[in-house]
Coordinates of C-alpha atoms in Angstrom, one line a residue:
M1 CA -3.2 -5.7 -9.4
A2 CA -1.6 -3.5 -12.0
D3 CA -0.2 -5.6 -14.9
S4 CA 0.5 -2.8 -17.4
D5 CA 1.7 0.8 -17.6
S6 CA -1.9 2.0 -18.3
E7 CA -3.2 0.2 -15.2
A8 CA -0.4 1.5 -13.1
S9 CA -1.2 5.0 -14.3
S10 CA -4.8 4.5 -13.5
N11 CA -4.0 3.4 -10.0
E12 CA -1.7 6.4 -9.6
N13 CA -4.7 8.6 -10.4
I14 CA -6.9 6.9 -7.9
L15 CA -4.3 7.4 -5.1
T16 CA -2.9 10.9 -5.7
E17 CA -5.7 12.6 -7.6
S18 CA -8.8 11.0 -6.1
F19 CA -8.4 9.3 -2.7
L20 CA -5.7 11.6 -1.5
H21 CA -6.8 14.8 -3.2
L22 CA -7.5 17.8 -1.0
E23 CA -9.1 21.1 -2.0
E24 CA -8.0 24.3 -0.1
I25 CA -11.1 26.3 0.5
D26 CA -9.8 28.9 3.1
V27 CA -6.7 29.6 5.2
N28 CA -5.9 26.4 7.2
L29 CA -9.2 24.8 5.9
Y30 CA -9.3 21.9 3.4
R31 CA -12.0 19.7 1.9
G32 CA -11.6 16.0 1.1
A33 CA -14.1 14.3 -1.2
N34 CA -13.9 11.0 -3.2
L35 CA -14.2 9.2 0.1
F36 CA -13.5 5.4 0.1
H37 CA -16.1 3.3 2.0
P38 CA -14.6 -0.3 2.1
I39 CA -16.9 -3.3 1.5
G40 CA -18.2 -4.5 4.9
S41 CA -17.3 -1.3 6.8
R42 CA -19.7 1.0 8.5
S43 CA -17.8 4.1 7.6
V44 CA -15.1 5.6 5.3
Y45 CA -11.6 4.1 5.4
G46 CA -9.7 5.6 8.4
G47 CA -6.4 5.5 6.6
Q48 CA -7.7 7.9 4.0
V49 CA -8.8 10.3 6.8
V50 CA -5.3 10.1 8.4
A51 CA -3.6 10.7 5.0
H52 CA -5.9 13.7 4.3
A53 CA -5.1 15.2 7.6
L54 CA -1.3 14.7 7.1
R55 CA -1.5 16.3 3.6
A56 CA -3.4 19.3 5.1
A57 CA -0.9 19.7 7.9
Y58 CA 2.0 19.5 5.4
T59 CA 0.7 22.5 3.4
T60 CA 1.2 24.7 6.5
V61 CA 4.8 23.8 7.6
P62 CA 8.1 25.0 6.3
V63 CA 9.4 23.0 3.3
Q64 CA 12.5 21.8 5.1
H65 CA 10.4 20.2 7.9
H66 CA 9.3 16.5 7.6
V67 CA 6.8 14.6 9.7
H68 CA 8.3 12.4 12.3
S69 CA 5.1 11.3 14.2
V70 CA 1.4 11.5 14.1
H71 CA -1.1 10.6 16.9
C72 CA -4.7 10.3 15.9
Y73 CA -8.1 9.6 17.5
F74 CA -11.1 8.4 15.5
L75 CA -14.1 10.0 17.2
K76 CA -16.9 9.0 14.9
G77 CA -17.3 7.0 11.7
G78 CA -17.3 9.2 8.6
S79 CA -19.8 9.0 5.8
A80 CA -18.8 8.7 2.1
D81 CA -21.8 10.7 1.1
T82 CA -20.5 14.1 2.5
P83 CA -17.1 15.8 2.1
I84 CA -14.9 16.0 5.2
L85 CA -13.4 19.4 6.2
Y86 CA -10.0 19.5 7.8
H87 CA -9.0 22.5 9.9
V88 CA -5.3 22.9 10.7
D89 CA -4.2 24.7 14.0
H90 CA -0.6 25.9 14.2
T91 CA 0.2 24.5 17.7
R92 CA 3.9 25.4 17.8
E93 CA 6.5 26.9 15.6
G94 CA 10.2 26.1 16.4
R95 CA 13.5 26.1 14.6
T96 CA 13.9 22.3 14.7
Y97 CA 10.4 21.1 15.5
C98 CA 6.9 22.4 14.7
N99 CA 3.5 21.0 15.6
R100 CA 0.1 21.0 14.0
N101 CA -3.3 19.9 15.3
V102 CA -5.8 18.8 12.6
K103 CA -9.5 18.4 13.3
A104 CA -11.7 16.6 10.7
I105 CA -15.3 17.8 10.7
Q106 CA -18.3 16.3 8.9
E107 CA -21.8 17.8 9.0
G108 CA -20.8 20.1 11.8
A109 CA -19.4 17.4 14.1
P110 CA -15.8 16.4 14.8
I111 CA -15.1 12.8 13.6
F112 CA -11.3 12.7 13.9
T113 CA -8.3 14.6 15.5
M114 CA -4.6 14.4 14.8
Q115 CA -1.5 15.8 16.5
A116 CA 1.4 15.9 14.1
S117 CA 5.0 16.8 14.8
F118 CA 7.5 17.9 12.1
K119 CA 11.3 18.5 12.3
R120 CA 14.3 19.5 10.3
V121 CA 16.7 16.7 9.2
E122 CA 19.7 16.3 11.5
T123 CA 22.5 13.8 12.0
D124 CA 23.9 12.2 15.1
L125 CA 26.6 9.6 15.6
Y126 CA 24.5 7.4 17.9
T127 CA 22.0 5.2 16.1
H128 CA 20.5 1.7 16.5
Q129 CA 17.5 -0.3 15.3
Y130 CA 15.9 -3.8 15.5
S131 CA 16.9 -6.3 12.9
M132 CA 14.4 -7.0 10.1
P133 CA 12.6 -10.3 10.3
K134 CA 14.0 -13.0 8.0
V135 CA 11.1 -14.0 5.7
P136 CA 10.7 -14.9 2.1
G137 CA 10.7 -12.0 -0.4
P138 CA 7.5 -11.0 -2.3
E139 CA 8.5 -12.8 -5.5
G140 CA 6.4 -15.9 -5.9
L141 CA 3.9 -15.0 -3.2
L142 CA 0.3 -14.7 -4.0
S143 CA -1.4 -11.3 -3.6
S144 CA -4.4 -10.8 -1.4
V145 CA -6.5 -10.5 -4.6
E146 CA -5.2 -13.8 -5.9
I147 CA -5.8 -15.5 -2.5
M148 CA -9.4 -14.3 -2.5
E149 CA -10.0 -15.6 -6.0
R150 CA -8.6 -18.9 -4.8
Q151 CA -10.9 -18.9 -1.8
L152 CA -14.0 -18.7 -4.0
K153 CA -13.0 -22.2 -5.3
T154 CA -12.3 -23.6 -1.8
D155 CA -15.0 -25.8 -0.1
S156 CA -13.8 -25.0 3.4
V157 CA -14.6 -21.3 3.0
S158 CA -18.2 -20.4 4.2
A159 CA -20.9 -19.2 1.8
R160 CA -21.0 -15.9 3.8
R161 CA -17.3 -15.4 3.4
K162 CA -17.6 -16.1 -0.4
R163 CA -20.3 -13.5 -0.7
Y164 CA -18.1 -11.0 1.0
I165 CA -15.1 -11.8 -1.3
K166 CA -17.2 -11.4 -4.4
K167 CA -18.1 -7.9 -3.3
K168 CA -14.5 -7.1 -2.1
L169 CA -13.1 -8.0 -5.6
T170 CA -15.1 -5.2 -7.1
E171 CA -13.2 -2.5 -5.1
S172 CA -10.4 -0.4 -6.7
V173 CA -7.0 -1.8 -5.7
T174 CA -4.7 1.0 -4.6
Y175 CA -1.9 -1.1 -3.2
E176 CA -0.6 -4.6 -3.5
N177 CA -0.5 -6.9 -0.4
R178 CA 1.3 -10.2 -0.5
P179 CA 1.0 -12.2 2.8
V180 CA 4.1 -14.3 3.6
N181 CA 1.8 -17.0 5.0
E182 CA -1.3 -17.6 2.9
Q183 CA -3.2 -19.0 5.9
Y184 CA -3.3 -15.4 7.3
S185 CA -6.1 -14.8 4.8
Y186 CA -8.0 -18.1 5.3
R187 CA -8.2 -18.0 9.1
E188 CA -9.8 -21.5 9.2
E189 CA -8.1 -22.2 12.6
P190 CA -6.6 -20.0 15.3
L191 CA -3.2 -18.6 14.4
E192 CA -0.6 -16.6 16.4
A193 CA -1.3 -12.8 16.4
V194 CA 1.7 -12.1 14.2
S195 CA 1.8 -11.5 10.5
Y196 CA 4.2 -10.4 7.7
N197 CA 3.0 -8.8 4.5
W198 CA 4.9 -7.4 1.6
V199 CA 3.1 -4.2 0.5
R200 CA 3.6 -1.5 -2.2
A201 CA 1.4 1.2 -3.7
L202 CA 0.3 0.5 -7.2
G203 CA 1.4 3.1 -9.8
H204 CA 4.2 5.6 -9.6
I205 CA 3.8 8.0 -6.7
G206 CA 6.4 10.5 -7.9
D207 CA 9.5 11.7 -6.1
D208 CA 7.9 13.8 -3.4
S209 CA 8.8 12.1 -0.2
K210 CA 6.0 13.8 1.6
M211 CA 3.4 12.1 -0.7
H212 CA 5.1 8.8 -0.1
E213 CA 4.6 9.4 3.7
C214 CA 0.9 10.2 3.1
V215 CA 0.4 7.1 1.1
A216 CA 2.2 5.0 3.7
V217 CA -0.2 6.2 6.5
Y218 CA -3.1 5.4 4.2
L219 CA -2.1 1.8 3.9
S220 CA -0.8 1.5 7.5
D221 CA -4.4 1.5 8.8
S222 CA -4.7 -2.1 7.7
I223 CA -3.0 -3.3 10.9
L224 CA -6.0 -4.2 13.1
D225 CA -6.7 -7.4 11.1
V226 CA -3.7 -9.1 12.9
S227 CA -5.7 -9.1 16.2
L228 CA -8.3 -11.4 14.6
L229 CA -5.8 -14.2 13.7
P230 CA -6.3 -16.1 17.1
A231 CA -10.0 -16.2 16.5
G232 CA -10.0 -18.3 13.3
V233 CA -13.5 -17.1 12.3
Y234 CA -13.6 -17.9 8.5
G235 CA -14.3 -21.6 8.8
K236 CA -17.1 -23.1 6.8
D237 CA -19.3 -23.9 9.8
S238 CA -18.4 -20.8 11.9
S239 CA -21.2 -18.6 13.0
Q240 CA -18.9 -16.2 14.9
R241 CA -18.5 -12.7 13.5
M242 CA -16.4 -9.8 14.6
F243 CA -17.1 -6.1 14.8
V244 CA -13.9 -4.2 14.3
T245 CA -13.2 -0.5 14.1
S246 CA -10.2 1.8 14.9
L247 CA -10.0 3.9 18.0
D248 CA -6.7 5.5 17.6
H249 CA -3.6 5.4 15.4
S250 CA 0.0 6.5 15.8
V251 CA 2.9 6.4 13.3
W252 CA 6.5 7.2 13.8
F253 CA 8.7 7.9 10.7
H254 CA 12.3 6.8 11.1
N255 CA 14.0 6.8 7.6
P256 CA 13.1 7.9 4.1
F257 CA 11.4 5.4 1.8
R258 CA 9.5 4.9 -1.4
I259 CA 6.0 3.3 -0.8
D260 CA 5.8 2.3 -4.5
E261 CA 8.6 -0.2 -3.8
W262 CA 8.2 -3.4 -1.9
M263 CA 8.2 -3.0 1.9
L264 CA 7.6 -5.6 4.6
Y265 CA 4.8 -4.8 7.0
E266 CA 5.4 -6.6 10.2
K267 CA 2.3 -6.7 12.5
E268 CA 1.5 -8.2 15.9
S269 CA -1.2 -8.0 18.5
P270 CA 0.1 -8.4 22.1
H271 CA -3.3 -8.2 23.8
C272 CA -7.1 -8.3 23.1
G273 CA -9.7 -8.1 25.8
D274 CA -12.5 -5.9 27.2
G275 CA -13.7 -5.4 23.6
R276 CA -10.4 -3.8 22.6
A277 CA -7.3 -5.0 20.8
M278 CA -3.8 -3.5 20.8
T279 CA -1.7 -3.8 17.7
Q280 CA 1.8 -2.8 16.8
G281 CA 3.7 -2.8 13.5
R282 CA 6.9 -2.0 11.7
L283 CA 7.4 -1.1 8.0
W284 CA 10.8 -2.3 6.7
K285 CA 12.6 -1.4 3.5
R286 CA 14.0 -4.4 1.6
D287 CA 17.6 -3.5 2.6
G288 CA 16.7 -4.0 6.3
T289 CA 16.2 -0.3 7.1
L290 CA 13.4 0.4 9.6
A291 CA 11.2 3.0 7.9
M292 CA 8.1 3.4 10.1
S293 CA 6.6 2.1 13.4
V294 CA 2.9 1.9 13.9
A295 CA 0.6 1.4 16.9
Q296 CA -3.2 1.1 16.9
E297 CA -5.9 0.2 19.4
G298 CA -9.3 -0.8 18.1
V299 CA -12.7 -2.1 19.1
V300 CA -13.0 -5.9 18.6
R301 CA -16.3 -7.5 19.6
T302 CA -17.7 -10.9 18.9
F303 CA -21.3 -11.8 18.1
K304 CA -23.2 -14.7 16.6
S305 CA -25.1 -14.6 13.4
S306 CA -26.8 -17.0 11.0
L307 CA -24.8 -18.3 8.0

């Protein structure tokens, strides 16, 4: 967590100048380096690939257009050892809407595709939205980092889980996550596949709304974890492990927001079976405005291992 202005500035550099930095190397062709490989993952963080692809697409659309939806497929896990190239195809140009297709390539093979749609801002008298869930605010809640530090001192947490936590705590923290229910992180017993987390990017992102949208899709890829809550796999004596990876990812943007301010990430998983889990999410501003909707399907497989 960032507890000072200098730490906040450092986190801003990690997000905007490192993890989300793109280099334009030719017309409609971009290169992303400084790739983030999370502890325990087999490949680079999918949210970073989505954010890179959206940044690349944004450089090719008229300035008055803003993204309203992205639909992505993860084709192959990316490596953090080799830069990823992003090629943007101008699918459609229109007065109100325009579309871009982005293909991510690594070592000559496609690893990811994204179809993004952008539109001009317009107003209409007819509007409606769901009501924001009534949950405690972020003040007074523990962050995910603080919860992991507490887990290291808890006897009910397995030795394998503690080894993972120690490695996880060495990672750069780019956004703060405060679960409304601390038990979401312990998973000592099966829980309902619903969670509420207050999230915000660390550091000041600036005033460019397009960068806030890129950072939001970066952190939105954390949704698949809600599908694991009914498993309760972190108990001290549990030998059950889960293989989890994203298959696809879609985001719809409804209203402007700042991702460096607290937002409520509501997540749920209506179904898991056949080695796949479906998840859905909504990102709310503190004033109750629905900012984004998210949907993702991922591979979720169980296997046994020694402790």
